[in-house]
Amino acid sequence: MDLTPKSMKYRHSFHAGNFADVHKHVTLVALLDALLRKDAGFLYVDTHAGRGSYALDPAQAEWRDGIGKVLGATPRSPELVRWLALGCPKPATYLGSPMLAAAVLRELDRAALYESDPVECAALRESLAARARTHVACSDGYQAIKALLPPPQRRGLIFIDPPYEEPADFERVGEALTNGLQRFATGVFCVWAPIKHLDDLERWVTRLARRITRPLLLSQLWRAPRDARASLAGSALLIVNPPWRIEDRMRAWLPELQRILADNSGAGSAVSLIAPPAV
Ligand SMILES: C[S@@+](CC[C@H](N)C(=O)[O-])C[C@H]1O[C@@H](n2cnc3c(N)ncnc32)[C@H](O)[C@@H]1O
């Protein structure tokens, strides 16, 4: 009998560098860069960090439809060029969210990285052993919201990227966002979610938008029709308190990313700003 808890079975290595990873990591680096534009330090929290660095296995298929396609193209948008230079530091190596953050944070910034799988967490710790002002916690990342917010710097980016193996992850993300915003209303929160069916995503975002009284930016990239009920039709990022100019820039880089990654007739991308409800 397999007694492994369901959540322990997820290994991001199988998916690293796929089209959803590319969508999330280009956006993450652009958000970090927006916070880096000010001299004041900030806190980066990664609630579901993964192992940080991934070997792109020639036998695996998913990365070929993601980073593989970007490497075969010549991206022009500055955000794509910047992420590509950071995300593939050497051949066949792909960097995930904590390593991208570690590559760009300054001495005055702080990072708190949570990963609950002991094996993945040990690998992350090893990769970042020499790095100061970076705390790796091998525990439940949702706890970070209560433990760390608001940060003393009063500036921060909270990146929430669960595996969504359990439907409860959608509910937990909603709770993490509302709880986090009660503690730190001006923080930038970025949540990744799968698009399995457009209706499900829209219902989830609508429910969240009723609870959240801050500006929300929704970025979507899909490679199969969003009503196809595919296992992963597309990738969505919900950004609370989007930094200045991110929306405009996203409207430039996202269509280019779509052309590179998903050029079939069912593919598409969309950026929508959801204003806070009037009080
Ligand atoms: C989608 S992957 C993260 C990828 C990473 N954010 C990146 O962009 O490179 C999700 C990770 O969350 C971990 N995980 C699952 N439940 C968790 C929890 N409650 N707290 C912290 N980590 C968790 C999984 O082991 C997995 O490594």
PDB file of C-alpha atoms and ligand atoms in Angstrom:
ATOM      1  CA  MET A   1       0.000   0.000   0.000  1.00  0.00           C
ATOM      2  CA  ASP A   2       1.310   3.455  -0.889  1.00  0.00           C
ATOM      3  CA  LEU A   3       1.282   5.555   2.272  1.00  0.00           C
ATOM      4  CA  THR A   4       2.989   8.568   0.722  1.00  0.00           C
ATOM      5  CA  PRO A   5       0.799  11.622   1.329  1.00  0.00           C
ATOM      6  CA  LYS A   6      -0.618  12.876  -1.952  1.00  0.00           C
ATOM      7  CA  SER A   7       1.130  16.227  -1.717  1.00  0.00           C
ATOM      8  CA  MET A   8       4.513  14.485  -1.318  1.00  0.00           C
ATOM      9  CA  LYS A   9       4.218  12.958  -4.771  1.00  0.00           C
ATOM     10  CA  TYR A  10       4.411  16.224  -6.664  1.00  0.00           C
ATOM     11  CA  ARG A  11       7.853  16.811  -8.122  1.00  0.00           C
ATOM     12  CA  HIS A  12       8.277  20.052  -9.979  1.00  0.00           C
ATOM     13  CA  SER A  13      11.228  18.543 -11.884  1.00  0.00           C
ATOM     14  CA  PHE A  14       8.764  16.874 -14.282  1.00  0.00           C
ATOM     15  CA  HIS A  15       7.220  20.239 -15.177  1.00  0.00           C
ATOM     16  CA  ALA A  16      10.160  22.639 -14.787  1.00  0.00           C
ATOM     17  CA  GLY A  17      10.546  24.942 -17.776  1.00  0.00           C
ATOM     18  CA  ASN A  18       7.133  24.151 -19.250  1.00  0.00           C
ATOM     19  CA  PHE A  19       4.975  26.898 -20.788  1.00  0.00           C
ATOM     20  CA  ALA A  20       3.346  27.718 -17.425  1.00  0.00           C
ATOM     21  CA  ASP A  21       6.736  28.038 -15.728  1.00  0.00           C
ATOM     22  CA  VAL A  22       7.913  30.405 -18.455  1.00  0.00           C
ATOM     23  CA  HIS A  23       4.769  32.531 -18.048  1.00  0.00           C
ATOM     24  CA  LYS A  24       5.186  32.701 -14.255  1.00  0.00           C
ATOM     25  CA  HIS A  25       8.938  33.295 -14.240  1.00  0.00           C
ATOM     26  CA  VAL A  26       8.969  36.104 -16.817  1.00  0.00           C
ATOM     27  CA  THR A  27       6.290  37.807 -14.722  1.00  0.00           C
ATOM     28  CA  LEU A  28       8.068  37.147 -11.440  1.00  0.00           C
ATOM     29  CA  VAL A  29      11.317  38.723 -12.648  1.00  0.00           C
ATOM     30  CA  ALA A  30       9.393  41.749 -13.966  1.00  0.00           C
ATOM     31  CA  LEU A  31       7.696  42.160 -10.563  1.00  0.00           C
ATOM     32  CA  LEU A  32      11.019  41.861  -8.727  1.00  0.00           C
ATOM     33  CA  ASP A  33      12.559  44.414 -11.072  1.00  0.00           C
ATOM     34  CA  ALA A  34       9.682  46.809 -10.371  1.00  0.00           C
ATOM     35  CA  LEU A  35      10.396  46.591  -6.620  1.00  0.00           C
ATOM     36  CA  LEU A  36      14.149  46.914  -7.231  1.00  0.00           C
ATOM     37  CA  ARG A  37      13.609  50.286  -8.886  1.00  0.00           C
ATOM     38  CA  LYS A  38      13.366  51.931  -5.443  1.00  0.00           C
ATOM     39  CA  ASP A  39      16.371  52.231  -3.179  1.00  0.00           C
ATOM     40  CA  ALA A  40      14.496  50.891  -0.129  1.00  0.00           C
ATOM     41  CA  GLY A  41      14.879  47.188   0.638  1.00  0.00           C
ATOM     42  CA  PHE A  42      12.026  44.676   0.556  1.00  0.00           C
ATOM     43  CA  LEU A  43      11.079  41.166   1.621  1.00  0.00           C
ATOM     44  CA  TYR A  44      10.535  38.406  -0.951  1.00  0.00           C
ATOM     45  CA  VAL A  45       8.445  35.475   0.299  1.00  0.00           C
ATOM     46  CA  ASP A  46       8.145  32.287  -1.767  1.00  0.00           C
ATOM     47  CA  THR A  47       5.497  30.066  -0.121  1.00  0.00           C
ATOM     48  CA  HIS A  48       6.041  27.073  -2.460  1.00  0.00           C
ATOM     49  CA  ALA A  49       9.653  27.397  -3.545  1.00  0.00           C
ATOM     50  CA  GLY A  50      10.540  24.003  -5.048  1.00  0.00           C
ATOM     51  CA  ARG A  51      14.177  22.878  -5.304  1.00  0.00           C
ATOM     52  CA  GLY A  52      15.306  26.034  -7.122  1.00  0.00           C
ATOM     53  CA  SER A  53      17.434  24.591  -9.916  1.00  0.00           C
ATOM     54  CA  TYR A  54      16.389  21.937 -12.424  1.00  0.00           C
ATOM     55  CA  ALA A  55      18.283  19.838 -14.968  1.00  0.00           C
ATOM     56  CA  LEU A  56      16.407  19.804 -18.273  1.00  0.00           C
ATOM     57  CA  ASP A  57      16.216  16.100 -19.001  1.00  0.00           C
ATOM     58  CA  PRO A  58      16.262  15.294 -22.765  1.00  0.00           C
ATOM     59  CA  ALA A  59      13.779  12.471 -22.039  1.00  0.00           C
ATOM     60  CA  GLN A  60      11.198  14.862 -20.586  1.00  0.00           C
ATOM     61  CA  ALA A  61       8.713  16.495 -22.932  1.00  0.00           C
ATOM     62  CA  GLU A  62       7.246  19.449 -21.047  1.00  0.00           C
ATOM     63  CA  TRP A  63      10.187  21.866 -21.121  1.00  0.00           C
ATOM     64  CA  ARG A  64      10.431  21.528 -24.896  1.00  0.00           C
ATOM     65  CA  ASP A  65       7.097  23.343 -25.206  1.00  0.00           C
ATOM     66  CA  GLY A  66       8.274  26.045 -22.817  1.00  0.00           C
ATOM     67  CA  ILE A  67      11.869  27.133 -22.360  1.00  0.00           C
ATOM     68  CA  GLY A  68      12.812  24.953 -25.355  1.00  0.00           C
ATOM     69  CA  LYS A  69      10.725  27.145 -27.655  1.00  0.00           C
ATOM     70  CA  VAL A  70      12.040  30.384 -26.143  1.00  0.00           C
ATOM     71  CA  LEU A  71      15.638  29.204 -26.625  1.00  0.00           C
ATOM     72  CA  GLY A  72      14.809  28.562 -30.274  1.00  0.00           C
ATOM     73  CA  ALA A  73      13.410  32.082 -30.748  1.00  0.00           C
ATOM     74  CA  THR A  74      14.896  35.565 -30.502  1.00  0.00           C
ATOM     75  CA  PRO A  75      12.707  37.385 -27.991  1.00  0.00           C
ATOM     76  CA  ARG A  76      12.585  41.165 -28.251  1.00  0.00           C
ATOM     77  CA  SER A  77      10.632  42.411 -25.229  1.00  0.00           C
ATOM     78  CA  PRO A  78      13.102  43.542 -22.546  1.00  0.00           C
ATOM     79  CA  GLU A  79      11.277  41.453 -19.913  1.00  0.00           C
ATOM     80  CA  LEU A  80      11.714  38.245 -21.950  1.00  0.00           C
ATOM     81  CA  VAL A  81      15.362  39.009 -22.724  1.00  0.00           C
ATOM     82  CA  ARG A  82      16.089  39.782 -19.060  1.00  0.00           C
ATOM     83  CA  TRP A  83      14.409  36.620 -17.710  1.00  0.00           C
ATOM     84  CA  LEU A  84      16.073  34.401 -20.327  1.00  0.00           C
ATOM     85  CA  ALA A  85      19.527  35.676 -19.367  1.00  0.00           C
ATOM     86  CA  LEU A  86      18.841  34.841 -15.702  1.00  0.00           C
ATOM     87  CA  GLY A  87      16.768  31.685 -16.033  1.00  0.00           C
ATOM     88  CA  CYS A  88      19.162  29.513 -18.044  1.00  0.00           C
ATOM     89  CA  PRO A  89      22.589  30.290 -16.589  1.00  0.00           C
ATOM     90  CA  LYS A  90      24.160  27.228 -18.253  1.00  0.00           C
ATOM     91  CA  PRO A  91      23.049  24.690 -20.866  1.00  0.00           C
ATOM     92  CA  ALA A  92      20.259  22.352 -19.781  1.00  0.00           C
ATOM     93  CA  THR A  93      19.746  24.130 -16.446  1.00  0.00           C
ATOM     94  CA  TYR A  94      16.543  25.924 -15.598  1.00  0.00           C
ATOM     95  CA  LEU A  95      16.127  28.186 -12.569  1.00  0.00           C
ATOM     96  CA  GLY A  96      12.896  28.295 -10.597  1.00  0.00           C
ATOM     97  CA  SER A  97      11.428  31.112  -8.550  1.00  0.00           C
ATOM     98  CA  PRO A  98      13.755  31.113  -5.490  1.00  0.00           C
ATOM     99  CA  MET A  99      16.920  31.067  -7.592  1.00  0.00           C
ATOM    100  CA  LEU A 100      15.638  33.835  -9.853  1.00  0.00           C
ATOM    101  CA  ALA A 101      14.944  35.943  -6.765  1.00  0.00           C
ATOM    102  CA  ALA A 102      18.362  35.116  -5.318  1.00  0.00           C
ATOM    103  CA  ALA A 103      19.954  36.240  -8.582  1.00  0.00           C
ATOM    104  CA  VAL A 104      18.443  39.721  -8.474  1.00  0.00           C
ATOM    105  CA  LEU A 105      17.968  40.654  -4.791  1.00  0.00           C
ATOM    106  CA  ARG A 106      20.371  43.204  -3.324  1.00  0.00           C
ATOM    107  CA  GLU A 107      22.192  43.213   0.023  1.00  0.00           C
ATOM    108  CA  LEU A 108      19.432  45.297   1.553  1.00  0.00           C
ATOM    109  CA  ASP A 109      16.660  42.883   0.525  1.00  0.00           C
ATOM    110  CA  ARG A 110      15.575  39.715   2.357  1.00  0.00           C
ATOM    111  CA  ALA A 111      14.175  36.393   1.148  1.00  0.00           C
ATOM    112  CA  ALA A 112      12.102  33.774   2.992  1.00  0.00           C
ATOM    113  CA  LEU A 113      11.649  30.561   0.995  1.00  0.00           C
ATOM    114  CA  TYR A 114       9.298  27.773   2.091  1.00  0.00           C
ATOM    115  CA  GLU A 115       9.253  24.239   0.706  1.00  0.00           C
ATOM    116  CA  SER A 116       7.475  21.393   2.524  1.00  0.00           C
ATOM    117  CA  ASP A 117       9.024  18.426   0.691  1.00  0.00           C
ATOM    118  CA  PRO A 118      12.188  17.489   2.637  1.00  0.00           C
ATOM    119  CA  VAL A 119      14.130  16.302  -0.422  1.00  0.00           C
ATOM    120  CA  GLU A 120      13.323  19.380  -2.499  1.00  0.00           C
ATOM    121  CA  CYS A 121      13.978  21.635   0.475  1.00  0.00           C
ATOM    122  CA  ALA A 122      17.389  20.067   1.167  1.00  0.00           C
ATOM    123  CA  ALA A 123      18.359  20.676  -2.470  1.00  0.00           C
ATOM    124  CA  LEU A 124      17.241  24.312  -2.219  1.00  0.00           C
ATOM    125  CA  ARG A 125      19.198  24.782   1.023  1.00  0.00           C
ATOM    126  CA  GLU A 126      22.291  23.398  -0.633  1.00  0.00           C
ATOM    127  CA  SER A 127      21.956  25.684  -3.651  1.00  0.00           C
ATOM    128  CA  LEU A 128      21.591  28.741  -1.443  1.00  0.00           C
ATOM    129  CA  ALA A 129      23.938  27.751   1.400  1.00  0.00           C
ATOM    130  CA  ALA A 130      26.356  30.565   0.753  1.00  0.00           C
ATOM    131  CA  ARG A 131      23.692  33.229   0.462  1.00  0.00           C
ATOM    132  CA  ALA A 132      23.202  35.707   3.296  1.00  0.00           C
ATOM    133  CA  ARG A 133      19.851  37.263   4.220  1.00  0.00           C
ATOM    134  CA  THR A 134      18.030  34.270   2.749  1.00  0.00           C
ATOM    135  CA  HIS A 135      16.039  31.964   4.999  1.00  0.00           C
ATOM    136  CA  VAL A 136      14.990  28.528   3.731  1.00  0.00           C
ATOM    137  CA  ALA A 137      12.220  26.867   5.790  1.00  0.00           C
ATOM    138  CA  CYS A 138      11.336  23.206   5.179  1.00  0.00           C
ATOM    139  CA  SER A 139       7.728  23.688   6.248  1.00  0.00           C
ATOM    140  CA  ASP A 140       4.239  24.761   5.191  1.00  0.00           C
ATOM    141  CA  GLY A 141       4.504  27.974   3.196  1.00  0.00           C
ATOM    142  CA  TYR A 142       1.038  29.204   4.076  1.00  0.00           C
ATOM    143  CA  GLN A 143       2.390  29.774   7.613  1.00  0.00           C
ATOM    144  CA  ALA A 144       4.670  32.470   6.220  1.00  0.00           C
ATOM    145  CA  ILE A 145       1.694  34.798   5.835  1.00  0.00           C
ATOM    146  CA  LYS A 146       1.081  34.894   9.584  1.00  0.00           C
ATOM    147  CA  ALA A 147       4.712  34.585  10.599  1.00  0.00           C
ATOM    148  CA  LEU A 148       6.262  37.269   8.390  1.00  0.00           C
ATOM    149  CA  LEU A 149       3.657  39.861   7.457  1.00  0.00           C
ATOM    150  CA  PRO A 150       3.817  42.788   7.631  1.00  0.00           C
ATOM    151  CA  PRO A 151       7.574  42.941   7.003  1.00  0.00           C
ATOM    152  CA  PRO A 152       9.562  45.575   8.908  1.00  0.00           C
ATOM    153  CA  GLN A 153      10.571  47.118   5.565  1.00  0.00           C
ATOM    154  CA  ARG A 154       6.880  47.670   4.711  1.00  0.00           C
ATOM    155  CA  ARG A 155       7.688  46.596   1.163  1.00  0.00           C
ATOM    156  CA  GLY A 156       7.356  43.073  -0.134  1.00  0.00           C
ATOM    157  CA  LEU A 157       6.494  40.558  -2.824  1.00  0.00           C
ATOM    158  CA  ILE A 158       4.705  37.373  -1.795  1.00  0.00           C
ATOM    159  CA  PHE A 159       4.783  34.673  -4.474  1.00  0.00           C
ATOM    160  CA  ILE A 160       2.271  31.826  -3.993  1.00  0.00           C
ATOM    161  CA  ASP A 161       2.720  28.881  -6.353  1.00  0.00           C
ATOM    162  CA  PRO A 162       1.080  25.695  -4.999  1.00  0.00           C
ATOM    163  CA  PRO A 163       0.900  22.420  -6.933  1.00  0.00           C
ATOM    164  CA  TYR A 164      -2.956  22.356  -6.902  1.00  0.00           C
ATOM    165  CA  GLU A 165      -2.939  18.610  -6.473  1.00  0.00           C
ATOM    166  CA  GLU A 166      -5.729  19.065  -3.961  1.00  0.00           C
ATOM    167  CA  PRO A 167      -8.773  21.218  -4.823  1.00  0.00           C
ATOM    168  CA  ALA A 168      -8.302  22.701  -1.315  1.00  0.00           C
ATOM    169  CA  ASP A 169      -5.306  24.647  -2.641  1.00  0.00           C
ATOM    170  CA  PHE A 170      -7.694  27.114  -4.332  1.00  0.00           C
ATOM    171  CA  GLU A 171      -9.426  27.760  -0.991  1.00  0.00           C
ATOM    172  CA  ARG A 172      -6.128  27.973   0.895  1.00  0.00           C
ATOM    173  CA  VAL A 173      -4.789  30.503  -1.613  1.00  0.00           C
ATOM    174  CA  GLY A 174      -7.926  32.614  -1.120  1.00  0.00           C
ATOM    175  CA  GLU A 175      -7.467  32.511   2.656  1.00  0.00           C
ATOM    176  CA  ALA A 176      -3.754  33.306   2.336  1.00  0.00           C
ATOM    177  CA  LEU A 177      -4.536  36.344   0.183  1.00  0.00           C
ATOM    178  CA  THR A 178      -7.266  37.775   2.396  1.00  0.00           C
ATOM    179  CA  ASN A 179      -5.263  37.085   5.540  1.00  0.00           C
ATOM    180  CA  GLY A 180      -2.085  38.478   3.986  1.00  0.00           C
ATOM    181  CA  LEU A 181      -3.803  41.654   2.847  1.00  0.00           C
ATOM    182  CA  GLN A 182      -5.305  42.225   6.287  1.00  0.00           C
ATOM    183  CA  ARG A 183      -1.758  42.204   7.654  1.00  0.00           C
ATOM    184  CA  PHE A 184      -0.025  43.914   4.759  1.00  0.00           C
ATOM    185  CA  ALA A 185      -2.511  45.817   2.585  1.00  0.00           C
ATOM    186  CA  THR A 186       0.121  47.401   0.341  1.00  0.00           C
ATOM    187  CA  GLY A 187       2.141  44.250  -0.343  1.00  0.00           C
ATOM    188  CA  VAL A 188       2.444  42.878  -3.854  1.00  0.00           C
ATOM    189  CA  PHE A 189       0.988  39.355  -3.957  1.00  0.00           C
ATOM    190  CA  CYS A 190       1.354  37.129  -7.005  1.00  0.00           C
ATOM    191  CA  VAL A 191      -0.521  33.829  -7.222  1.00  0.00           C
ATOM    192  CA  TRP A 192      -0.179  31.232  -9.957  1.00  0.00           C
ATOM    193  CA  ALA A 193      -3.180  29.067 -10.904  1.00  0.00           C
ATOM    194  CA  PRO A 194      -3.818  26.470 -13.613  1.00  0.00           C
ATOM    195  CA  ILE A 195      -6.453  27.116 -16.268  1.00  0.00           C
ATOM    196  CA  LYS A 196      -8.265  23.811 -16.569  1.00  0.00           C
ATOM    197  CA  HIS A 197     -11.536  25.345 -17.651  1.00  0.00           C
ATOM    198  CA  LEU A 198     -12.260  29.033 -18.127  1.00  0.00           C
ATOM    199  CA  ASP A 199     -15.509  28.889 -16.109  1.00  0.00           C
ATOM    200  CA  ASP A 200     -13.693  27.503 -13.056  1.00  0.00           C
ATOM    201  CA  LEU A 201     -11.027  30.201 -13.239  1.00  0.00           C
ATOM    202  CA  GLU A 202     -13.578  32.976 -13.675  1.00  0.00           C
ATOM    203  CA  ARG A 203     -15.649  31.753 -10.736  1.00  0.00           C
ATOM    204  CA  TRP A 204     -12.559  31.615  -8.528  1.00  0.00           C
ATOM    205  CA  VAL A 205     -11.331  35.079  -9.542  1.00  0.00           C
ATOM    206  CA  THR A 206     -14.815  36.583  -9.115  1.00  0.00           C
ATOM    207  CA  ARG A 207     -15.077  35.135  -5.591  1.00  0.00           C
ATOM    208  CA  LEU A 208     -11.630  36.497  -4.724  1.00  0.00           C
ATOM    209  CA  ALA A 209     -12.361  39.927  -6.195  1.00  0.00           C
ATOM    210  CA  ARG A 210     -15.386  40.239  -3.872  1.00  0.00           C
ATOM    211  CA  ARG A 211     -13.133  39.703  -0.848  1.00  0.00           C
ATOM    212  CA  ILE A 212     -10.154  41.777  -1.972  1.00  0.00           C
ATOM    213  CA  THR A 213     -10.426  45.540  -1.940  1.00  0.00           C
ATOM    214  CA  ARG A 214      -7.163  46.200  -3.764  1.00  0.00           C
ATOM    215  CA  PRO A 215      -6.418  46.416  -7.512  1.00  0.00           C
ATOM    216  CA  LEU A 216      -6.017  43.012  -9.170  1.00  0.00           C
ATOM    217  CA  LEU A 217      -4.248  42.236 -12.414  1.00  0.00           C
ATOM    218  CA  LEU A 218      -5.014  38.936 -14.125  1.00  0.00           C
ATOM    219  CA  SER A 219      -2.564  37.593 -16.706  1.00  0.00           C
ATOM    220  CA  GLN A 220      -3.599  34.545 -18.734  1.00  0.00           C
ATOM    221  CA  LEU A 221      -1.770  32.485 -21.310  1.00  0.00           C
ATOM    222  CA  TRP A 222      -3.490  29.490 -22.825  1.00  0.00           C
ATOM    223  CA  ARG A 223      -2.374  27.045 -25.498  1.00  0.00           C
ATOM    224  CA  ALA A 224      -5.623  25.086 -25.867  1.00  0.00           C
ATOM    225  CA  PRO A 225      -9.141  26.549 -25.922  1.00  0.00           C
ATOM    226  CA  ARG A 226      -9.969  27.561 -22.359  1.00  0.00           C
ATOM    227  CA  ASP A 227     -13.206  25.571 -22.402  1.00  0.00           C
ATOM    228  CA  ALA A 228     -11.508  22.359 -23.567  1.00  0.00           C
ATOM    229  CA  ARG A 229     -11.303  20.771 -20.076  1.00  0.00           C
ATOM    230  CA  ALA A 230      -7.668  19.916 -20.812  1.00  0.00           C
ATOM    231  CA  SER A 231      -5.506  18.876 -17.852  1.00  0.00           C
ATOM    232  CA  LEU A 232      -3.637  22.162 -18.253  1.00  0.00           C
ATOM    233  CA  ALA A 233      -5.169  24.381 -20.933  1.00  0.00           C
ATOM    234  CA  GLY A 234      -3.431  27.483 -19.687  1.00  0.00           C
ATOM    235  CA  SER A 235      -1.624  29.406 -16.996  1.00  0.00           C
ATOM    236  CA  ALA A 236      -2.999  32.284 -14.925  1.00  0.00           C
ATOM    237  CA  LEU A 237      -1.293  34.782 -12.644  1.00  0.00           C
ATOM    238  CA  LEU A 238      -3.257  36.982 -10.296  1.00  0.00           C
ATOM    239  CA  ILE A 239      -1.342  39.990  -9.041  1.00  0.00           C
ATOM    240  CA  VAL A 240      -2.666  42.047  -6.157  1.00  0.00           C
ATOM    241  CA  ASN A 241      -1.371  45.636  -5.958  1.00  0.00           C
ATOM    242  CA  PRO A 242       0.403  45.440  -9.337  1.00  0.00           C
ATOM    243  CA  PRO A 243       3.420  47.761  -9.421  1.00  0.00           C
ATOM    244  CA  TRP A 244       3.339  50.850 -11.597  1.00  0.00           C
ATOM    245  CA  ARG A 245       3.577  50.196 -15.358  1.00  0.00           C
ATOM    246  CA  ILE A 246       3.455  46.401 -15.031  1.00  0.00           C
ATOM    247  CA  GLU A 247       0.082  46.254 -16.755  1.00  0.00           C
ATOM    248  CA  ASP A 248       1.304  48.277 -19.768  1.00  0.00           C
ATOM    249  CA  ARG A 249       4.478  46.278 -20.068  1.00  0.00           C
ATOM    250  CA  MET A 250       2.594  42.980 -19.757  1.00  0.00           C
ATOM    251  CA  ARG A 251       0.368  44.007 -22.664  1.00  0.00           C
ATOM    252  CA  ALA A 252       3.588  44.178 -24.748  1.00  0.00           C
ATOM    253  CA  TRP A 253       5.473  41.071 -23.568  1.00  0.00           C
ATOM    254  CA  LEU A 254       2.585  38.626 -23.144  1.00  0.00           C
ATOM    255  CA  PRO A 255       1.457  38.571 -26.827  1.00  0.00           C
ATOM    256  CA  GLU A 256       5.086  38.035 -27.831  1.00  0.00           C
ATOM    257  CA  LEU A 257       5.382  35.150 -25.380  1.00  0.00           C
ATOM    258  CA  GLN A 258       2.165  33.696 -26.765  1.00  0.00           C
ATOM    259  CA  ARG A 259       3.524  33.859 -30.324  1.00  0.00           C
ATOM    260  CA  ILE A 260       6.649  31.998 -29.210  1.00  0.00           C
ATOM    261  CA  LEU A 261       4.988  29.390 -26.984  1.00  0.00           C
ATOM    262  CA  ALA A 262       1.508  28.791 -28.277  1.00  0.00           C
ATOM    263  CA  ASP A 263       0.907  29.608 -31.905  1.00  0.00           C
ATOM    264  CA  ASN A 264      -2.029  27.278 -32.654  1.00  0.00           C
ATOM    265  CA  SER A 265      -5.566  28.489 -33.345  1.00  0.00           C
ATOM    266  CA  GLY A 266      -6.851  27.592 -29.860  1.00  0.00           C
ATOM    267  CA  ALA A 267      -4.141  29.598 -28.101  1.00  0.00           C
ATOM    268  CA  GLY A 268      -4.389  33.093 -26.696  1.00  0.00           C
ATOM    269  CA  SER A 269      -3.486  35.497 -23.932  1.00  0.00           C
ATOM    270  CA  ALA A 270      -5.229  38.218 -21.971  1.00  0.00           C
ATOM    271  CA  VAL A 271      -4.414  40.920 -19.436  1.00  0.00           C
ATOM    272  CA  SER A 272      -7.259  42.341 -17.350  1.00  0.00           C
ATOM    273  CA  LEU A 273      -7.267  44.859 -14.541  1.00  0.00           C
ATOM    274  CA  ILE A 274      -9.995  44.309 -11.972  1.00  0.00           C
ATOM    275  CA  ALA A 275     -10.665  47.524 -10.087  1.00  0.00           C
ATOM    276  CA  PRO A 276     -11.484  47.303  -6.369  1.00  0.00           C
ATOM    277  CA  PRO A 277     -15.220  47.330  -5.613  1.00  0.00           C
ATOM    278  CA  ALA A 278     -16.644  50.800  -4.879  1.00  0.00           C
ATOM    279  CA  VAL A 279     -17.306  51.374  -1.153  1.00  0.00           C
TER     280      VAL A 279
HETATM  281  C1  LIG B   1       4.717  24.385  -8.461  1.00  0.00           C
HETATM  282  S1  LIG B   1       5.986  23.862  -7.415  1.00  0.00           S
HETATM  283  C2  LIG B   1       6.870  25.317  -7.046  1.00  0.00           C
HETATM  284  C3  LIG B   1       7.709  25.852  -8.152  1.00  0.00           C
HETATM  285  C4  LIG B   1       8.479  27.099  -7.793  1.00  0.00           C
HETATM  286  N1  LIG B   1       7.629  28.103  -7.171  1.00  0.00           N
HETATM  287  C5  LIG B   1       9.104  27.705  -9.010  1.00  0.00           C
HETATM  288  O1  LIG B   1       8.486  28.590  -9.620  1.00  0.00           O
HETATM  289  O2  LIG B   1      10.219  27.311  -9.360  1.00  0.00           O
HETATM  290  C6  LIG B   1       5.145  23.619  -5.901  1.00  0.00           C
HETATM  291  C7  LIG B   1       6.056  23.198  -4.763  1.00  0.00           C
HETATM  292  O3  LIG B   1       5.322  23.357  -3.542  1.00  0.00           O
HETATM  293  C8  LIG B   1       5.702  22.322  -2.645  1.00  0.00           C
HETATM  294  N2  LIG B   1       4.621  22.289  -1.635  1.00  0.00           N
HETATM  295  C9  LIG B   1       3.425  21.631  -1.658  1.00  0.00           C
HETATM  296  N3  LIG B   1       2.673  21.985  -0.602  1.00  0.00           N
HETATM  297  C10 LIG B   1       3.398  22.898   0.115  1.00  0.00           C
HETATM  298  C11 LIG B   1       3.148  23.659   1.292  1.00  0.00           C
HETATM  299  N4  LIG B   1       2.001  23.565   1.957  1.00  0.00           N
HETATM  300  N5  LIG B   1       4.113  24.521   1.718  1.00  0.00           N
HETATM  301  C12 LIG B   1       5.296  24.631   1.058  1.00  0.00           C
HETATM  302  N6  LIG B   1       5.585  23.937  -0.065  1.00  0.00           N
HETATM  303  C13 LIG B   1       4.650  23.094  -0.545  1.00  0.00           C
HETATM  304  C14 LIG B   1       5.853  21.110  -3.535  1.00  0.00           C
HETATM  305  O4  LIG B   1       6.690  20.148  -2.922  1.00  0.00           O
HETATM  306  C15 LIG B   1       6.485  21.732  -4.787  1.00  0.00           C
HETATM  307  O5  LIG B   1       7.891  21.677  -4.728  1.00  0.00           O
END
